[in-house]
PDB file of C-alpha atoms and ligand atoms in Angstrom:
ATOM      1  CA  UNK A   1      -0.145   0.114  -0.040  1.00 60.00           C
ATOM      2  CA  UNK A   2       1.306   3.510  -0.856  1.00 72.00           C
ATOM      3  CA  UNK A   3       1.190   6.090   1.804  1.00 83.00           C
ATOM      4  CA  UNK A   4       0.874   9.925   0.768  1.00 91.00           C
ATOM      5  CA  UNK A   5       2.827  10.851   3.923  1.00 88.00           C
ATOM      6  CA  UNK A   6       4.932   9.384   7.020  1.00 88.00           C
ATOM      7  CA  UNK A   7       5.261  10.727  10.338  1.00 84.00           C
ATOM      8  CA  UNK A   8       8.254  10.229  12.312  1.00 85.00           C
ATOM      9  CA  UNK A   9       8.834  10.566  16.000  1.00 77.00           C
ATOM     10  CA  UNK A  10       5.411  12.464  16.028  1.00 74.00           C
ATOM     11  CA  UNK A  11       7.028  15.679  14.517  1.00 86.00           C
ATOM     12  CA  UNK A  12       8.826  14.927  11.323  1.00 91.00           C
ATOM     13  CA  UNK A  13       6.441  14.502   8.405  1.00 94.00           C
ATOM     14  CA  UNK A  14       8.026  12.958   5.017  1.00 95.00           C
ATOM     15  CA  UNK A  15       5.672  13.585   1.973  1.00 96.00           C
ATOM     16  CA  UNK A  16       5.387  11.303  -1.005  1.00 96.00           C
ATOM     17  CA  UNK A  17       7.871  12.967  -3.567  1.00 97.00           C
ATOM     18  CA  UNK A  18       8.767  10.376  -6.483  1.00 98.00           C
ATOM     19  CA  UNK A  19       6.619   7.545  -6.913  1.00 97.00           C
ATOM     20  CA  UNK A  20       7.421   4.046  -7.679  1.00 97.00           C
ATOM     21  CA  UNK A  21       6.124   4.244 -11.149  1.00 97.00           C
ATOM     22  CA  UNK A  22       8.134   7.332 -11.835  1.00 98.00           C
ATOM     23  CA  UNK A  23      11.163   5.711 -10.533  1.00 98.00           C
ATOM     24  CA  UNK A  24      10.682   2.681 -12.696  1.00 98.00           C
ATOM     25  CA  UNK A  25       9.866   4.964 -15.783  1.00 98.00           C
ATOM     26  CA  UNK A  26      13.216   7.081 -15.371  1.00 98.00           C
ATOM     27  CA  UNK A  27      15.263   3.750 -14.612  1.00 98.00           C
ATOM     28  CA  UNK A  28      14.074   2.543 -18.144  1.00 98.00           C
ATOM     29  CA  UNK A  29      15.218   5.354 -19.576  1.00 98.00           C
ATOM     30  CA  UNK A  30      18.584   5.586 -17.932  1.00 98.00           C
ATOM     31  CA  UNK A  31      19.281   2.105 -18.747  1.00 98.00           C
ATOM     32  CA  UNK A  32      18.302   2.706 -22.643  1.00 98.00           C
ATOM     33  CA  UNK A  33      21.238   5.282 -22.509  1.00 98.00           C
ATOM     34  CA  UNK A  34      23.651   3.010 -20.861  1.00 98.00           C
ATOM     35  CA  UNK A  35      22.790   0.049 -23.010  1.00 98.00           C
ATOM     36  CA  UNK A  36      23.328   2.569 -26.003  1.00 98.00           C
ATOM     37  CA  UNK A  37      26.339   4.117 -24.643  1.00 98.00           C
ATOM     38  CA  UNK A  38      28.265   1.047 -23.723  1.00 98.00           C
ATOM     39  CA  UNK A  39      26.820  -1.314 -26.312  1.00 98.00           C
ATOM     40  CA  UNK A  40      30.297  -2.169 -27.500  1.00 97.00           C
ATOM     41  CA  UNK A  41      31.937  -2.528 -24.163  1.00 98.00           C
ATOM     42  CA  UNK A  42      31.557  -4.829 -21.078  1.00 98.00           C
ATOM     43  CA  UNK A  43      31.194  -2.300 -18.063  1.00 98.00           C
ATOM     44  CA  UNK A  44      31.352  -2.978 -14.601  1.00 98.00           C
ATOM     45  CA  UNK A  45      28.792  -1.390 -12.731  1.00 98.00           C
ATOM     46  CA  UNK A  46      29.969  -0.483  -9.275  1.00 98.00           C
ATOM     47  CA  UNK A  47      27.247   0.095  -6.304  1.00 98.00           C
ATOM     48  CA  UNK A  48      27.763   2.143  -3.288  1.00 96.00           C
ATOM     49  CA  UNK A  49      26.377   0.459  -0.464  1.00 95.00           C
ATOM     50  CA  UNK A  50      24.149   0.599   1.403  1.00 93.00           C
ATOM     51  CA  UNK A  51      21.849   3.371  -0.223  1.00 95.00           C
ATOM     52  CA  UNK A  52      22.306   2.165  -3.643  1.00 97.00           C
ATOM     53  CA  UNK A  53      21.225  -1.404  -3.333  1.00 97.00           C
ATOM     54  CA  UNK A  54      17.785  -1.212  -4.671  1.00 98.00           C
ATOM     55  CA  UNK A  55      18.516   1.165  -7.291  1.00 98.00           C
ATOM     56  CA  UNK A  56      21.449  -0.880  -8.578  1.00 98.00           C
ATOM     57  CA  UNK A  57      19.128  -4.374  -8.528  1.00 98.00           C
ATOM     58  CA  UNK A  58      16.328  -2.105 -10.595  1.00 98.00           C
ATOM     59  CA  UNK A  59      18.908  -0.628 -12.948  1.00 98.00           C
ATOM     60  CA  UNK A  60      20.803  -3.840 -13.640  1.00 98.00           C
ATOM     61  CA  UNK A  61      17.664  -5.769 -14.526  1.00 98.00           C
ATOM     62  CA  UNK A  62      17.184  -3.190 -17.377  1.00 98.00           C
ATOM     63  CA  UNK A  63      20.679  -3.581 -18.569  1.00 98.00           C
ATOM     64  CA  UNK A  64      20.867  -5.852 -21.810  1.00 98.00           C
ATOM     65  CA  UNK A  65      24.277  -5.533 -22.660  1.00 98.00           C
ATOM     66  CA  UNK A  66      27.272  -7.827 -21.189  1.00 98.00           C
ATOM     67  CA  UNK A  67      28.206  -6.154 -17.975  1.00 98.00           C
ATOM     68  CA  UNK A  68      29.927  -7.265 -14.415  1.00 98.00           C
ATOM     69  CA  UNK A  69      28.727  -5.883 -10.978  1.00 98.00           C
ATOM     70  CA  UNK A  70      30.742  -5.213  -7.853  1.00 98.00           C
ATOM     71  CA  UNK A  71      30.170  -2.961  -4.835  1.00 97.00           C
ATOM     72  CA  UNK A  72      31.935  -0.672  -2.636  1.00 94.00           C
ATOM     73  CA  UNK A  73      30.684  -0.068   0.979  1.00 94.00           C
ATOM     74  CA  UNK A  74      31.596   3.431   2.436  1.00 87.00           C
ATOM     75  CA  UNK A  75      30.689   5.122   5.507  1.00 80.00           C
ATOM     76  CA  UNK A  76      30.555   8.729   6.257  1.00 69.00           C
ATOM     77  CA  UNK A  77      30.328  10.396   9.555  1.00 57.00           C
ATOM     78  CA  UNK A  78      28.657  13.876   9.513  1.00 49.00           C
ATOM     79  CA  UNK A  79      26.199  16.307  11.163  1.00 43.00           C
ATOM     80  CA  UNK A  80      22.602  16.332  10.937  1.00 50.00           C
ATOM     81  CA  UNK A  81      21.818  16.731   6.930  1.00 52.00           C
ATOM     82  CA  UNK A  82      25.499  17.693   6.289  1.00 58.00           C
ATOM     83  CA  UNK A  83      28.196  15.185   5.350  1.00 61.00           C
ATOM     84  CA  UNK A  84      31.595  15.874   7.063  1.00 62.00           C
ATOM     85  CA  UNK A  85      33.779  14.599   4.337  1.00 65.00           C
ATOM     86  CA  UNK A  86      35.330  12.052   6.400  1.00 77.00           C
ATOM     87  CA  UNK A  87      34.507   9.096   4.274  1.00 84.00           C
ATOM     88  CA  UNK A  88      35.752   5.760   5.158  1.00 85.00           C
ATOM     89  CA  UNK A  89      35.836   2.492   3.197  1.00 88.00           C
ATOM     90  CA  UNK A  90      34.469  -0.229   4.822  1.00 90.00           C
ATOM     91  CA  UNK A  91      34.272  -2.805   1.635  1.00 90.00           C
ATOM     92  CA  UNK A  92      36.985  -2.607  -1.094  1.00 89.00           C
ATOM     93  CA  UNK A  93      36.273  -3.765  -4.586  1.00 92.00           C
ATOM     94  CA  UNK A  94      36.930  -7.420  -5.984  1.00 89.00           C
ATOM     95  CA  UNK A  95      37.559  -6.710  -9.599  1.00 91.00           C
ATOM     96  CA  UNK A  96      40.469  -5.291 -11.495  1.00 95.00           C
ATOM     97  CA  UNK A  97      39.683  -1.537 -12.704  1.00 97.00           C
ATOM     98  CA  UNK A  98      42.578  -1.279 -14.802  1.00 97.00           C
ATOM     99  CA  UNK A  99      41.545  -0.430 -18.559  1.00 98.00           C
ATOM    100  CA  UNK A 100      37.795  -1.383 -17.797  1.00 98.00           C
ATOM    101  CA  UNK A 101      34.803   0.805 -18.090  1.00 98.00           C
ATOM    102  CA  UNK A 102      33.715   1.900 -14.816  1.00 98.00           C
ATOM    103  CA  UNK A 103      30.229   3.001 -14.233  1.00 98.00           C
ATOM    104  CA  UNK A 104      29.574   4.253 -10.275  1.00 98.00           C
ATOM    105  CA  UNK A 105      25.810   3.740  -9.233  1.00 98.00           C
ATOM    106  CA  UNK A 106      24.965   6.057  -6.507  1.00 98.00           C
ATOM    107  CA  UNK A 107      21.641   6.374  -4.596  1.00 97.00           C
ATOM    108  CA  UNK A 108      22.010  10.241  -4.363  1.00 97.00           C
ATOM    109  CA  UNK A 109      25.013  12.885  -4.963  1.00 97.00           C
ATOM    110  CA  UNK A 110      24.491  15.415  -2.047  1.00 95.00           C
ATOM    111  CA  UNK A 111      27.818  17.405  -1.004  1.00 93.00           C
ATOM    112  CA  UNK A 112      29.635  15.170  -3.830  1.00 94.00           C
ATOM    113  CA  UNK A 113      32.304  14.226  -1.163  1.00 92.00           C
ATOM    114  CA  UNK A 114      31.528  10.610  -1.443  1.00 93.00           C
ATOM    115  CA  UNK A 115      31.804  10.376  -5.314  1.00 95.00           C
ATOM    116  CA  UNK A 116      34.878  12.603  -5.434  1.00 95.00           C
ATOM    117  CA  UNK A 117      36.441   9.981  -3.034  1.00 93.00           C
ATOM    118  CA  UNK A 118      35.380   7.091  -5.220  1.00 95.00           C
ATOM    119  CA  UNK A 119      36.610   8.956  -8.254  1.00 97.00           C
ATOM    120  CA  UNK A 120      39.849   9.437  -6.919  1.00 95.00           C
ATOM    121  CA  UNK A 121      40.202   5.967  -5.765  1.00 94.00           C
ATOM    122  CA  UNK A 122      39.271   4.562  -9.121  1.00 97.00           C
ATOM    123  CA  UNK A 123      41.335   7.144 -11.075  1.00 97.00           C
ATOM    124  CA  UNK A 124      44.546   5.743  -9.242  1.00 96.00           C
ATOM    125  CA  UNK A 125      43.808   2.341 -10.961  1.00 97.00           C
ATOM    126  CA  UNK A 126      43.728   3.497 -14.697  1.00 98.00           C
ATOM    127  CA  UNK A 127      40.197   2.766 -15.755  1.00 98.00           C
ATOM    128  CA  UNK A 128      39.536   3.064 -19.579  1.00 98.00           C
ATOM    129  CA  UNK A 129      36.731   5.126 -18.760  1.00 98.00           C
ATOM    130  CA  UNK A 130      34.719   6.438 -15.713  1.00 98.00           C
ATOM    131  CA  UNK A 131      31.168   7.471 -15.597  1.00 98.00           C
ATOM    132  CA  UNK A 132      28.457   8.118 -12.623  1.00 98.00           C
ATOM    133  CA  UNK A 133      24.687   7.196 -12.649  1.00 98.00           C
ATOM    134  CA  UNK A 134      23.223   8.604  -9.529  1.00 98.00           C
ATOM    135  CA  UNK A 135      19.266   8.238  -9.121  1.00 98.00           C
ATOM    136  CA  UNK A 136      19.019  11.606  -7.132  1.00 98.00           C
ATOM    137  CA  UNK A 137      21.101  14.575  -7.653  1.00 98.00           C
ATOM    138  CA  UNK A 138      21.117  17.612  -5.437  1.00 97.00           C
ATOM    139  CA  UNK A 139      22.850  19.953  -7.958  1.00 95.00           C
ATOM    140  CA  UNK A 140      22.554  23.007  -5.800  1.00 93.00           C
ATOM    141  CA  UNK A 141      24.930  22.038  -3.151  1.00 93.00           C
ATOM    142  CA  UNK A 142      27.132  19.431  -4.853  1.00 93.00           C
ATOM    143  CA  UNK A 143      30.525  20.325  -5.392  1.00 93.00           C
ATOM    144  CA  UNK A 144      32.025  18.166  -8.031  1.00 94.00           C
ATOM    145  CA  UNK A 145      34.579  19.183 -10.669  1.00 95.00           C
ATOM    146  CA  UNK A 146      33.788  16.301 -13.272  1.00 96.00           C
ATOM    147  CA  UNK A 147      30.730  15.199 -14.757  1.00 95.00           C
ATOM    148  CA  UNK A 148      27.889  13.343 -13.248  1.00 98.00           C
ATOM    149  CA  UNK A 149      26.928  11.596 -16.490  1.00 98.00           C
ATOM    150  CA  UNK A 150      23.447  10.125 -15.824  1.00 98.00           C
ATOM    151  CA  UNK A 151      20.904  11.504 -13.434  1.00 98.00           C
ATOM    152  CA  UNK A 152      17.788  10.008 -12.567  1.00 98.00           C
ATOM    153  CA  UNK A 153      16.155  13.163 -10.955  1.00 98.00           C
ATOM    154  CA  UNK A 154      17.684  16.409  -9.776  1.00 98.00           C
ATOM    155  CA  UNK A 155      16.110  17.327  -6.534  1.00 98.00           C
ATOM    156  CA  UNK A 156      16.196  20.324  -4.193  1.00 97.00           C
ATOM    157  CA  UNK A 157      18.593  20.504  -1.100  1.00 95.00           C
ATOM    158  CA  UNK A 158      15.865  18.692   1.064  1.00 95.00           C
ATOM    159  CA  UNK A 159      16.374  15.158   3.082  1.00 95.00           C
ATOM    160  CA  UNK A 160      14.927  12.113   1.285  1.00 96.00           C
ATOM    161  CA  UNK A 161      14.079   8.635   2.414  1.00 96.00           C
ATOM    162  CA  UNK A 162      13.002   5.652   0.922  1.00 96.00           C
ATOM    163  CA  UNK A 163      14.083   3.456  -2.279  1.00 98.00           C
ATOM    164  CA  UNK A 164      17.395   2.570  -0.560  1.00 97.00           C
ATOM    165  CA  UNK A 165      17.919   5.980   1.300  1.00 96.00           C
ATOM    166  CA  UNK A 166      17.809   5.574   5.121  1.00 94.00           C
ATOM    167  CA  UNK A 167      17.137   8.061   8.057  1.00 93.00           C
ATOM    168  CA  UNK A 168      18.975   6.818  10.826  1.00 90.00           C
ATOM    169  CA  UNK A 169      19.294   3.332   9.096  1.00 90.00           C
ATOM    170  CA  UNK A 170      15.526   2.742   8.782  1.00 93.00           C
ATOM    171  CA  UNK A 171      12.927   3.373   5.942  1.00 94.00           C
ATOM    172  CA  UNK A 172      15.233   2.000   3.106  1.00 96.00           C
ATOM    173  CA  UNK A 173      12.390  -0.472   2.441  1.00 96.00           C
ATOM    174  CA  UNK A 174       9.882   2.069   1.441  1.00 96.00           C
ATOM    175  CA  UNK A 175       8.861   1.529  -2.338  1.00 96.00           C
ATOM    176  CA  UNK A 176       8.830   5.443  -3.276  1.00 97.00           C
ATOM    177  CA  UNK A 177      10.851   8.319  -2.271  1.00 97.00           C
ATOM    178  CA  UNK A 178       9.725  10.771   0.512  1.00 96.00           C
ATOM    179  CA  UNK A 179      10.946  13.987   1.272  1.00 96.00           C
ATOM    180  CA  UNK A 180      11.018  15.857   4.769  1.00 94.00           C
ATOM    181  CA  UNK A 181       8.508  18.545   4.893  1.00 90.00           C
ATOM    182  CA  UNK A 182      10.590  21.590   5.843  1.00 80.00           C
ATOM    183  CA  UNK A 183       7.841  23.090   7.892  1.00 83.00           C
ATOM    184  CA  UNK A 184       7.946  19.954  10.090  1.00 83.00           C
ATOM    185  CA  UNK A 185      10.405  20.093  13.125  1.00 65.00           C
ATOM    186  CA  UNK A 186      12.902  17.742  11.453  1.00 59.00           C
ATOM    187  CA  UNK A 187      16.490  17.007  12.317  1.00 62.00           C
ATOM    188  CA  UNK A 188      17.161  14.264   9.808  1.00 63.00           C
ATOM    189  CA  UNK A 189      20.682  12.951   9.716  1.00 56.00           C
ATOM    190  CA  UNK A 190      22.827  11.069   7.036  1.00 56.00           C
ATOM    191  CA  UNK A 191      25.235  10.033   9.883  1.00 51.00           C
ATOM    192  CA  UNK A 192      26.476   6.320   9.754  1.00 62.00           C
ATOM    193  CA  UNK A 193      26.390   4.058   6.843  1.00 67.00           C
ATOM    194  CA  UNK A 194      25.710   5.295   3.262  1.00 77.00           C
TER     195      UNK A 194
HETATM  196  P1  IMP B   1      27.521  13.201  -0.350  1.00 69.98           P
HETATM  197  O1  IMP B   1      27.275  14.212   0.374  1.00 69.98           O
HETATM  198  O2  IMP B   1      27.419  13.468  -1.736  1.00 69.98           O
HETATM  199  O3  IMP B   1      29.047  12.370  -0.044  1.00 69.98           O
HETATM  200  O4  IMP B   1      26.431  11.955   0.226  1.00 69.98           O
HETATM  201  C1  IMP B   1      26.982  10.951   0.698  1.00 69.98           C
HETATM  202  C2  IMP B   1      25.624   9.837   1.080  1.00 69.98           C
HETATM  203  O5  IMP B   1      25.107  10.389   2.224  1.00 69.98           O
HETATM  204  C3  IMP B   1      24.753   9.418  -0.136  1.00 69.98           C
HETATM  205  O6  IMP B   1      25.431   8.509  -0.834  1.00 69.98           O
HETATM  206  C4  IMP B   1      23.670   8.811   0.848  1.00 69.98           C
HETATM  207  O7  IMP B   1      23.780   7.553   1.177  1.00 69.98           O
HETATM  208  C5  IMP B   1      23.537   9.644   1.884  1.00 69.98           C
HETATM  209  N1  IMP B   1      22.619  10.978   1.778  1.00 69.98           N
HETATM  210  C6  IMP B   1      22.784  12.004   1.147  1.00 69.98           C
HETATM  211  N2  IMP B   1      21.751  12.777   1.313  1.00 69.98           N
HETATM  212  C7  IMP B   1      20.916  11.820   1.547  1.00 69.98           C
HETATM  213  C8  IMP B   1      19.289  12.113   1.818  1.00 69.98           C
HETATM  214  O8  IMP B   1      18.678  13.025   1.587  1.00 69.98           O
HETATM  215  N3  IMP B   1      18.843  10.973   2.369  1.00 69.98           N
HETATM  216  C9  IMP B   1      19.424   9.945   2.881  1.00 69.98           C
HETATM  217  N4  IMP B   1      20.734   9.632   2.516  1.00 69.98           N
HETATM  218  C10 IMP B   1      21.140  10.783   1.918  1.00 69.98           C
HETATM  219 MG1   MG B   2      25.108   6.471  -0.692  1.00 69.98          MG
END
């Protein structure tokens, strides 16, 4: 059953923001682009745990070209709603990156610190190419000096949950994406595991 809003701790209200149907449609469009752009390659799709696990699994099933899959697990520690930049690796890759086409799969690019950290790691290993696909992009706050190649939805600088994205580790299992109503008394945090 789809809820139109969710109240957490009696004071924080999250409103339905991007529906399951909208997500499914956009993922199919992103996959069309990826299938076309990499049709003569065998890219490695690298998901960033935990947040990207649902997006990754839905996206990858729309990919029709040969591909491989791996995961990074990162942890970032920060203030309420703000990533601190202290990004740590909790699980490294199992694949060889050299001369491969790497496509990072992210849930959301917020400050851009995580994706910059990952790009730096990957580039040291001489990939053939490096691309990023993110379901959500908070473009107004993201500080990146490289392209975010495939964007599902550009969103305002608000805190969102669902479809893999957590609030204090919960709510990842929501089928749609919900946004914190700024007028509710919110103190949502990204602290902990990504
Ligand atoms: P960064 O600020 O771009 O480094 O984002 C780091 C990570 O914080 C993302 O990959 C998400 O896992 C998490 N994050 C950022 N914004 C949100 C949000 O609005 N809701 C839930 N998690 C978020
Ligand atoms: Mg993430």
